[in-house]
C-alpha atoms as a PDB file:
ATOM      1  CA  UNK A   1      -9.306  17.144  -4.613  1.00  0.00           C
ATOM      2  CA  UNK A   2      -8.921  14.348  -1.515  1.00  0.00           C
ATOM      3  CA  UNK A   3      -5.252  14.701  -1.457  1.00  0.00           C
ATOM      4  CA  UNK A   4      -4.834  17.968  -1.749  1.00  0.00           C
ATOM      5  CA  UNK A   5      -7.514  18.274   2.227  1.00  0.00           C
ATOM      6  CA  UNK A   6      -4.660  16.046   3.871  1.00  0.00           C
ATOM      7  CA  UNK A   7      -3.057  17.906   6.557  1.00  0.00           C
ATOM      8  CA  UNK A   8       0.650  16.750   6.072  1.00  0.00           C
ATOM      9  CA  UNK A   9       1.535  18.911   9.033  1.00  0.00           C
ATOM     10  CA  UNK A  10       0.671  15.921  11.496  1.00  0.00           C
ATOM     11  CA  UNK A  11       3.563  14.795  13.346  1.00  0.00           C
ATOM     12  CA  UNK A  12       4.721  12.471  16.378  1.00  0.00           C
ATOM     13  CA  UNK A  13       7.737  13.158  18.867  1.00  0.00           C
ATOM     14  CA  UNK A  14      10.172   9.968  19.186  1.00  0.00           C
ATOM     15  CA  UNK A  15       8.837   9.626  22.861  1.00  0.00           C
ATOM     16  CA  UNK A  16       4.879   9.305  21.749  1.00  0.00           C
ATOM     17  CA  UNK A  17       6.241   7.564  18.793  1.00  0.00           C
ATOM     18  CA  UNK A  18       7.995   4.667  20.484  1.00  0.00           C
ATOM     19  CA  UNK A  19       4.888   4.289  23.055  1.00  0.00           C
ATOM     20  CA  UNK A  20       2.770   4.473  20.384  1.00  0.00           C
ATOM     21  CA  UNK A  21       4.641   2.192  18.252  1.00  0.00           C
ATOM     22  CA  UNK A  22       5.212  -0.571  21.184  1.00  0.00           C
ATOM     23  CA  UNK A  23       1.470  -0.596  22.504  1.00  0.00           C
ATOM     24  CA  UNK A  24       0.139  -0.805  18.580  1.00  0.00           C
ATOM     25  CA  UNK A  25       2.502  -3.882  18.227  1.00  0.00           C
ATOM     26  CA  UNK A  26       1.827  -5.364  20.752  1.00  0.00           C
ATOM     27  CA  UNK A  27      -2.374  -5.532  20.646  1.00  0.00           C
ATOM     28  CA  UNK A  28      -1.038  -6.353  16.639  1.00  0.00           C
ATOM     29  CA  UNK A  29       0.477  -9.959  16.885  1.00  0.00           C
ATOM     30  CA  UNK A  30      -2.762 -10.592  19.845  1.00  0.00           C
ATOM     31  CA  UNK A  31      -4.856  -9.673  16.498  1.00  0.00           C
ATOM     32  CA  UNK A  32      -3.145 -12.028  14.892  1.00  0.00           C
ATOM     33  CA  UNK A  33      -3.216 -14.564  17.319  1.00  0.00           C
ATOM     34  CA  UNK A  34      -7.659 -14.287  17.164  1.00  0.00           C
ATOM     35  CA  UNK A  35      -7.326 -14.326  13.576  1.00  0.00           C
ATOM     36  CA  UNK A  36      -5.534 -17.789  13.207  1.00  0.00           C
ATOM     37  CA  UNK A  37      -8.362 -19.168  16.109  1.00  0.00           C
ATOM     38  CA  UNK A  38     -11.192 -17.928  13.696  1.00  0.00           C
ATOM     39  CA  UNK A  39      -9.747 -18.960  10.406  1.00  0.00           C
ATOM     40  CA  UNK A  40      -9.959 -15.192   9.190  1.00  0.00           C
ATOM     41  CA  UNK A  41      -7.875 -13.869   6.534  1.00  0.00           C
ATOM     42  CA  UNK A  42      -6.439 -10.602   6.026  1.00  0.00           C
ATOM     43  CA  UNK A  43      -5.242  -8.568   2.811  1.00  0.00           C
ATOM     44  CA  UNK A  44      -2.956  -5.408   3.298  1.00  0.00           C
ATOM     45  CA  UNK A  45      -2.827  -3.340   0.530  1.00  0.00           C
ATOM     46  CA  UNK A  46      -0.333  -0.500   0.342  1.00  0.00           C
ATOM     47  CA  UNK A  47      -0.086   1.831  -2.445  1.00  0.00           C
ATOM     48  CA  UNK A  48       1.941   5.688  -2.458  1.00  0.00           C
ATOM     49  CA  UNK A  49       4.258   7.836  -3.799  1.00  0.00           C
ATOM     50  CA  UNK A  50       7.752   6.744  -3.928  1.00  0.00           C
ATOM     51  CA  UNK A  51       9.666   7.128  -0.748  1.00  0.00           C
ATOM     52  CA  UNK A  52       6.402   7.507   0.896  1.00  0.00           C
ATOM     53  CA  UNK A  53       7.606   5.214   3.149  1.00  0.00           C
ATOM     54  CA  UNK A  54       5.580   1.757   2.656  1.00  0.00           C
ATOM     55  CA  UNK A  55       8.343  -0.372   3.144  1.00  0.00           C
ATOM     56  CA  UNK A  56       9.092   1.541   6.500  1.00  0.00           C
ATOM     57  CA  UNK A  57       5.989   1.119   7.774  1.00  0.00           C
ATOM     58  CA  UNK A  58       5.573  -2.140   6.466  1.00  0.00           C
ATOM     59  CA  UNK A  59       8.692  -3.147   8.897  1.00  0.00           C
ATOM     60  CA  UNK A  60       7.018  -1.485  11.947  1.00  0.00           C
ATOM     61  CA  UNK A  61       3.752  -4.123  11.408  1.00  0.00           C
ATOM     62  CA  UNK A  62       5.335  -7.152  10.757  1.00  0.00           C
ATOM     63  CA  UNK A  63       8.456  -6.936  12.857  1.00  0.00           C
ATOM     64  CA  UNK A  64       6.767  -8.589  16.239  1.00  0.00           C
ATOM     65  CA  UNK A  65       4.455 -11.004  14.342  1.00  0.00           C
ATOM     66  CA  UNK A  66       4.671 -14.598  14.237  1.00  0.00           C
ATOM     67  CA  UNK A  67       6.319 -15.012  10.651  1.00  0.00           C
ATOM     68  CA  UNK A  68       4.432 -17.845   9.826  1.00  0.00           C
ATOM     69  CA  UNK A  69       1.713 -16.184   9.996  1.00  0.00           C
ATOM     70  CA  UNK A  70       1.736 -13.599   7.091  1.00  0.00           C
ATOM     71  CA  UNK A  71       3.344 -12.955   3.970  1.00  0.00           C
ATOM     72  CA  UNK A  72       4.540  -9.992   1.986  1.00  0.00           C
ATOM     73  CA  UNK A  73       4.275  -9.757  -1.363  1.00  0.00           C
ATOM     74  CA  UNK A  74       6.982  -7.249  -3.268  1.00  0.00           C
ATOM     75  CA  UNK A  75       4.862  -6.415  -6.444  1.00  0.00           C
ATOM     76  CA  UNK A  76       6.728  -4.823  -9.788  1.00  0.00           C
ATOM     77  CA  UNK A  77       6.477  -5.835 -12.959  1.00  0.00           C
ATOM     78  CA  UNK A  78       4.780  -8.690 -14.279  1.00  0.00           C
ATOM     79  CA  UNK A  79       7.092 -11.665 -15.723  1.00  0.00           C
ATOM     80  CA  UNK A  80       6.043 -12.901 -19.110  1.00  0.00           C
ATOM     81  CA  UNK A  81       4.781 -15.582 -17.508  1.00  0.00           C
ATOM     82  CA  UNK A  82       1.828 -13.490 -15.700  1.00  0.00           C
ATOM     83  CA  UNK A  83       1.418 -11.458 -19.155  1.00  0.00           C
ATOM     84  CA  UNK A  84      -0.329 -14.325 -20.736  1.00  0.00           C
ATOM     85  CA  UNK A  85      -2.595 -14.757 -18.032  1.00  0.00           C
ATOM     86  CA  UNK A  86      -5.456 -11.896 -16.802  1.00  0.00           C
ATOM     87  CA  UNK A  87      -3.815  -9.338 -14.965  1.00  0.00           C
ATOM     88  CA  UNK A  88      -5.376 -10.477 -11.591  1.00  0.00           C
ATOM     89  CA  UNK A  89      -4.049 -13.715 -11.867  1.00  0.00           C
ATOM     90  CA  UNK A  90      -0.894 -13.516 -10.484  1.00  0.00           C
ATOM     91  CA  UNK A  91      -2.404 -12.250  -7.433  1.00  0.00           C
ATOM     92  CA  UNK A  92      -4.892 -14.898  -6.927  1.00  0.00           C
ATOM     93  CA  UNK A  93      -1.579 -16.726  -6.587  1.00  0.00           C
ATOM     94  CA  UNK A  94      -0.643 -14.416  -3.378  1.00  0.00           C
ATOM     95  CA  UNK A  95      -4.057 -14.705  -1.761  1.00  0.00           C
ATOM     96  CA  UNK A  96      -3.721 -15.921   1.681  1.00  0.00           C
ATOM     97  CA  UNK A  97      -5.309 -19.186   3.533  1.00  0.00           C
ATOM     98  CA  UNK A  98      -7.797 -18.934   6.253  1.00  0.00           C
ATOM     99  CA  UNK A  99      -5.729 -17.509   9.530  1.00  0.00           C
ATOM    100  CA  UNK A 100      -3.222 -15.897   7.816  1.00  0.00           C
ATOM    101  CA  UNK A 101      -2.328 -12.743   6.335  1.00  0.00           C
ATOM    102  CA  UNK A 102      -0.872 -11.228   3.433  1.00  0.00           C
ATOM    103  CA  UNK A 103       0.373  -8.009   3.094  1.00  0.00           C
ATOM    104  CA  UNK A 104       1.074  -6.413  -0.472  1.00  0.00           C
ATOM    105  CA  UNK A 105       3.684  -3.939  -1.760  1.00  0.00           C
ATOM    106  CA  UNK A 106       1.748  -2.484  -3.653  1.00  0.00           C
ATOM    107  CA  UNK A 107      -0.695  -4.539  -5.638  1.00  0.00           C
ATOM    108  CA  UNK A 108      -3.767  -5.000  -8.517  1.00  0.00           C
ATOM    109  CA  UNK A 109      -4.053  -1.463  -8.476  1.00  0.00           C
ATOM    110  CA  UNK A 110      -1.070  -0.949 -10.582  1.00  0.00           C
ATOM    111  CA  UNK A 111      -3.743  -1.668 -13.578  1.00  0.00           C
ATOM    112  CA  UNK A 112      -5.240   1.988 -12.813  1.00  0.00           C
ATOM    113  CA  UNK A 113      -1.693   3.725 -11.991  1.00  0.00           C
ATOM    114  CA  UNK A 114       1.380   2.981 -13.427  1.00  0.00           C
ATOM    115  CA  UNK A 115      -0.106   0.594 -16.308  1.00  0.00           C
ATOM    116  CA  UNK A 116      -2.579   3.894 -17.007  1.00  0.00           C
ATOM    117  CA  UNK A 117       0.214   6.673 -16.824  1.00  0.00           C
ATOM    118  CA  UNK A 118       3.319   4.637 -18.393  1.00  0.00           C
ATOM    119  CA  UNK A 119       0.342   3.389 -21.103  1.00  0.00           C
ATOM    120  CA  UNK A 120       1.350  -0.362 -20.551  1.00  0.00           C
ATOM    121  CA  UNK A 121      -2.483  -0.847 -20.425  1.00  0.00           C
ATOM    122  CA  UNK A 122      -4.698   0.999 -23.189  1.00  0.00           C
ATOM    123  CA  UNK A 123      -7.191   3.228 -22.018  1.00  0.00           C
ATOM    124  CA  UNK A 124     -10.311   0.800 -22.226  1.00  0.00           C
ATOM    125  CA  UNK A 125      -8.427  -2.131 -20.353  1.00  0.00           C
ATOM    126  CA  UNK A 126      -7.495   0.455 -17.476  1.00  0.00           C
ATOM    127  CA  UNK A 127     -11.142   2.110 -17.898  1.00  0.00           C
ATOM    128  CA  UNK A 128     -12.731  -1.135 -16.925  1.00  0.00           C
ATOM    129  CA  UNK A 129     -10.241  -2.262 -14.445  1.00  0.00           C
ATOM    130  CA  UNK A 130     -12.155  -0.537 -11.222  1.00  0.00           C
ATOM    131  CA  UNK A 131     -15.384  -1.968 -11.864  1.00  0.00           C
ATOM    132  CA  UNK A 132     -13.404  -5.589 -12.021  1.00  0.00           C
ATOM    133  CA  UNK A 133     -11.196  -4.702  -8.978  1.00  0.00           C
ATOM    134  CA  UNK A 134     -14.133  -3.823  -7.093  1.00  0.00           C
ATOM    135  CA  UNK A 135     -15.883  -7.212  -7.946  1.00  0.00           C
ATOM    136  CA  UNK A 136     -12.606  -9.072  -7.086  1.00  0.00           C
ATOM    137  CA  UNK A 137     -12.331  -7.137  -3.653  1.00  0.00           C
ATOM    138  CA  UNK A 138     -16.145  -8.094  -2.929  1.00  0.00           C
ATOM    139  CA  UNK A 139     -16.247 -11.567  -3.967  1.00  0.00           C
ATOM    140  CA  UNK A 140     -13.196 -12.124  -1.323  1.00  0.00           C
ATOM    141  CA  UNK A 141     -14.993 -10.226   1.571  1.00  0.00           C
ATOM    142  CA  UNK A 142     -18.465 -12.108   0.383  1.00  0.00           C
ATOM    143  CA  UNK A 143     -16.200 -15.100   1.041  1.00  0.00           C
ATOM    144  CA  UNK A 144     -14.915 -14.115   4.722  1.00  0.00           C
ATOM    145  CA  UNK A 145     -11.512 -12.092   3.586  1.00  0.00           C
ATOM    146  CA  UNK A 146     -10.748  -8.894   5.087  1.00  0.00           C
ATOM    147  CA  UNK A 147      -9.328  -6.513   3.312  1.00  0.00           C
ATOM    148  CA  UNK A 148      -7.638  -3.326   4.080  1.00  0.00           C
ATOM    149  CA  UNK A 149      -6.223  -0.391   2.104  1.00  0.00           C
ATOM    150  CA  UNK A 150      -3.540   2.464   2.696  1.00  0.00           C
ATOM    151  CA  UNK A 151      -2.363   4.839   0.185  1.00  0.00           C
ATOM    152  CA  UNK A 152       0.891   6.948   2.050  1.00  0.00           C
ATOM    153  CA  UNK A 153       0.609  10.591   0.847  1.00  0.00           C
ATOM    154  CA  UNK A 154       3.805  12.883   0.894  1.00  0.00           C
ATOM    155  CA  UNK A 155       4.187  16.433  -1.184  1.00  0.00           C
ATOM    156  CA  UNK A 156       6.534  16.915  -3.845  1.00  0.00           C
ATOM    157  CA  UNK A 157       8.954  18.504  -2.121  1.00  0.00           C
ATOM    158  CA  UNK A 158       9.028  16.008   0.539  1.00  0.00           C
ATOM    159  CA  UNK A 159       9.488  13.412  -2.417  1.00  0.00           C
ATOM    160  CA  UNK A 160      12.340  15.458  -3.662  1.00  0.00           C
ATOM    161  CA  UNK A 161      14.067  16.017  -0.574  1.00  0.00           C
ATOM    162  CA  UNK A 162      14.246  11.727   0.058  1.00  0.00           C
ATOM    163  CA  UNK A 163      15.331  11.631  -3.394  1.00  0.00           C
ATOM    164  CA  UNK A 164      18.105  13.187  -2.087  1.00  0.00           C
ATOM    165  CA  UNK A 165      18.689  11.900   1.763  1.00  0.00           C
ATOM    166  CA  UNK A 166      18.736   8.334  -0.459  1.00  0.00           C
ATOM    167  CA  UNK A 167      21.222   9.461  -3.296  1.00  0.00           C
ATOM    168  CA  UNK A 168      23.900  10.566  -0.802  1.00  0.00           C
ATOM    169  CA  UNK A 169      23.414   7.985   1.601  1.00  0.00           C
ATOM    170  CA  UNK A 170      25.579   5.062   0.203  1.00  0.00           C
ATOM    171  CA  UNK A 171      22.970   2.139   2.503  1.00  0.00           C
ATOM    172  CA  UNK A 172      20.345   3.220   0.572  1.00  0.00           C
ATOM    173  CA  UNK A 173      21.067   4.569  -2.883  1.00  0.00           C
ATOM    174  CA  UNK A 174      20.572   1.615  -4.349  1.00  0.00           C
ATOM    175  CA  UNK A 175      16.299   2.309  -3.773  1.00  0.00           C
ATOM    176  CA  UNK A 176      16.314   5.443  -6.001  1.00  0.00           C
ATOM    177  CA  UNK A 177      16.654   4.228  -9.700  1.00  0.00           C
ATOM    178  CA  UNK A 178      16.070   6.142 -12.999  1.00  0.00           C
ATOM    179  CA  UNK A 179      12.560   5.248 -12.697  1.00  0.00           C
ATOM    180  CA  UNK A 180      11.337   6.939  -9.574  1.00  0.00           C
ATOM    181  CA  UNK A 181      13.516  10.006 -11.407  1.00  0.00           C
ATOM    182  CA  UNK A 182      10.764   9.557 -14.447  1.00  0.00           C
ATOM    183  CA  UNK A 183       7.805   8.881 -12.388  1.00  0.00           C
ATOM    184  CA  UNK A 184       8.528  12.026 -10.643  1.00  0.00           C
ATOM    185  CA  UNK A 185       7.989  14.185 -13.894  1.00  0.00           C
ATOM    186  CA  UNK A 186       4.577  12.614 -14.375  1.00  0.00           C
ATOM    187  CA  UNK A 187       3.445  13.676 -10.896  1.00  0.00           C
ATOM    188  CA  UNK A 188       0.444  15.688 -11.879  1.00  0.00           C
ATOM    189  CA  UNK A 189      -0.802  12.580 -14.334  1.00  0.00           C
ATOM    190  CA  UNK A 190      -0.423   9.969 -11.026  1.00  0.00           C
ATOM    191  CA  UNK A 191      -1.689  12.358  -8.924  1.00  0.00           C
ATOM    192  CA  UNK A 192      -4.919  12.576 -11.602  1.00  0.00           C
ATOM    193  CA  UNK A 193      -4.822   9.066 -11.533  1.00  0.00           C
ATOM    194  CA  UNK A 194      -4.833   8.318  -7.818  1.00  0.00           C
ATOM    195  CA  UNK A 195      -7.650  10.578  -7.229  1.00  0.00           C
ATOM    196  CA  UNK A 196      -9.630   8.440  -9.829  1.00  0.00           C
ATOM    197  CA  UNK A 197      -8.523   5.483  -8.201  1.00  0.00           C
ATOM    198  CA  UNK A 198      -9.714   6.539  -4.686  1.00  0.00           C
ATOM    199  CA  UNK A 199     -12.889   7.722  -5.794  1.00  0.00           C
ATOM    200  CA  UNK A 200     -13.378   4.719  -7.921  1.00  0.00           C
ATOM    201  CA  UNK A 201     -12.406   1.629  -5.678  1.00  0.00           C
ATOM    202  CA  UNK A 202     -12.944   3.311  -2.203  1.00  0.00           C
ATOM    203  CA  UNK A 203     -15.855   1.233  -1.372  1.00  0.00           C
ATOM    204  CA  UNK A 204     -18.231   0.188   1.469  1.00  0.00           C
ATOM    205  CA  UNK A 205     -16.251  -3.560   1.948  1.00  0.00           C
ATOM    206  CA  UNK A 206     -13.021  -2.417   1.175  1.00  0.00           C
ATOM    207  CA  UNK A 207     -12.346   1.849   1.830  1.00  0.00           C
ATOM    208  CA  UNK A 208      -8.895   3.145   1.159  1.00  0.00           C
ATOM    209  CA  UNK A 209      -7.121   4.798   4.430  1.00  0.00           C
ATOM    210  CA  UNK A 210      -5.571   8.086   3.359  1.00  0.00           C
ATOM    211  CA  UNK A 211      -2.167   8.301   5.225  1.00  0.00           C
ATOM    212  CA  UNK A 212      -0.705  11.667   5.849  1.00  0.00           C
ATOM    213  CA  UNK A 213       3.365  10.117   5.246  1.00  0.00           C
ATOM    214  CA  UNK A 214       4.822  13.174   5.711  1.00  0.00           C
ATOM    215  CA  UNK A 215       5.862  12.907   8.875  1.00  0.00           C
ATOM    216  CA  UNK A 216       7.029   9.232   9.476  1.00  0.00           C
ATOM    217  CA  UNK A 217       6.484   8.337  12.788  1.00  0.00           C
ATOM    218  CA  UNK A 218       3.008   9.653  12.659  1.00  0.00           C
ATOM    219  CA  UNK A 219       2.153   7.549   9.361  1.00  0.00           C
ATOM    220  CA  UNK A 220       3.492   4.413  10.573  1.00  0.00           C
ATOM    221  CA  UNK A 221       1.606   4.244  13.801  1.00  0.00           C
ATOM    222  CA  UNK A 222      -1.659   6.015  12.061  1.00  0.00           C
ATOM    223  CA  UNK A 223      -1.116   2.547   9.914  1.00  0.00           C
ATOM    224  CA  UNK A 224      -0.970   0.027  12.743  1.00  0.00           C
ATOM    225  CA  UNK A 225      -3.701   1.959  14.852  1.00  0.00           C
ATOM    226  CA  UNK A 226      -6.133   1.797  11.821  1.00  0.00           C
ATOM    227  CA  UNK A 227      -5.773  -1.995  11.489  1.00  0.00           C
ATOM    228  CA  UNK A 228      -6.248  -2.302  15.324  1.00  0.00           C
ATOM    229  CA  UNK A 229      -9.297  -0.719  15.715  1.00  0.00           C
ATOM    230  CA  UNK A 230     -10.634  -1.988  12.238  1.00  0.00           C
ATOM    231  CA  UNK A 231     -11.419  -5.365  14.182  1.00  0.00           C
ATOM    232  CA  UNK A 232     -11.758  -3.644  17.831  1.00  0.00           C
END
């Protein structure tokens, strides 16, 4: 099992943290800077468990970048709009232009997660979904795009106890629905699921980064310092 080897011990004090953080940012938005010069775009792909922490990190790498510059893309549920179309159509839409970069909320590989566990998608449609992911990923990078993928990886109990920290904590209650309540009793059928997906899509042009997310500081600058020296 991958995620079961992650060592979710892995932690960083506030004082590393914030140096960490700062000198990450920093050689971040010069990154960004040499990608608008060459024209090079840039997909961010973020998948995990909820309250993994995505949107927390996701703050931490776009919060000193020039805004026009990037894009993120909140992904839930398709409108009926988008249901008429291919599934990967609506994300064509979200692809960005040369120089820029986009950075998805989670993304396309909903098709082989939710849509396979909450059986929006029947088993042959999600079956064939990571060979046609793959070919989407490497037609983009045949085409210049660079793409790079992070799933954040907590335990259970961590899960359980932000379930909590958010349900008594009026500011952010309003992020734990009935939902992530559900989704929680289907752990051990996501967790079959990511495992496939990982094993599946994890490829030479476009690898997923496992993310120990236990620890918060440490998964937010393991994040940034992955896309760093990714181009370094």
């Amino acid at each position: 099992m991958i995620l079961s080897s992650l060592d979710l011990s892995k932690k960083l004090s506030k004082k590393d943290y914030e140096e960490k953080l700062k000198t990450y940012q920093l050689k971040l938005l010069r990154l960004q800077r040499k990608l608008y010069e060459k024209q090079v775009p840039l997909i961010l792909v973020f998948e995990g468990w909820d309250a993994a922490g995505k949107g927390g990190v996701i703050k931490r790498l776009t919060e000193t970048l020039d805004p026009r510059g990037f894009n993120v893309h909140p992904i839930g549920a398709p409108t009926e709009t988008e249901k008429k179309h291919h599934y990967l159509w609506r994300f064509w839409q979200r692809i960005p232009q040369r120089g820029a970069i986009a950075v998805f909320d989670r993304s396309w590989y909903g098709r082989v997660l939710v849509e396979r566990v909450e059986k929006f998608a029947e088993p042959e449609e999600w079956g064939r979904a990571y060979e046609e992911i793959n070919q989407f990923e490497k037609m983009l990078v045949d085409d210049g795009y660079h793409i790079l993928k992070f799933w954040l990886h907590i335990s259970k109990e961590e899960q359980l106890k932000r379930f909590k920290e958010r349900e008594q904590n009026p500011l952010k209650r309003w992020k734990l629905t009935e939902e992530d309540w559900r989704n929680r009793e289907k752990w051990d059928k996501y967790e079959k699921a990511v495992e496939e997906m990982v094993q599946k899509t994890s490829t030479s042009h476009a690898p997923w980064h496992l993310i120990e997310a236990e620890n918060k500081k440490y998964a937010r600058v393991k994040v940034l310092k992955t896309i760093v020296e990714a181009f370094e």
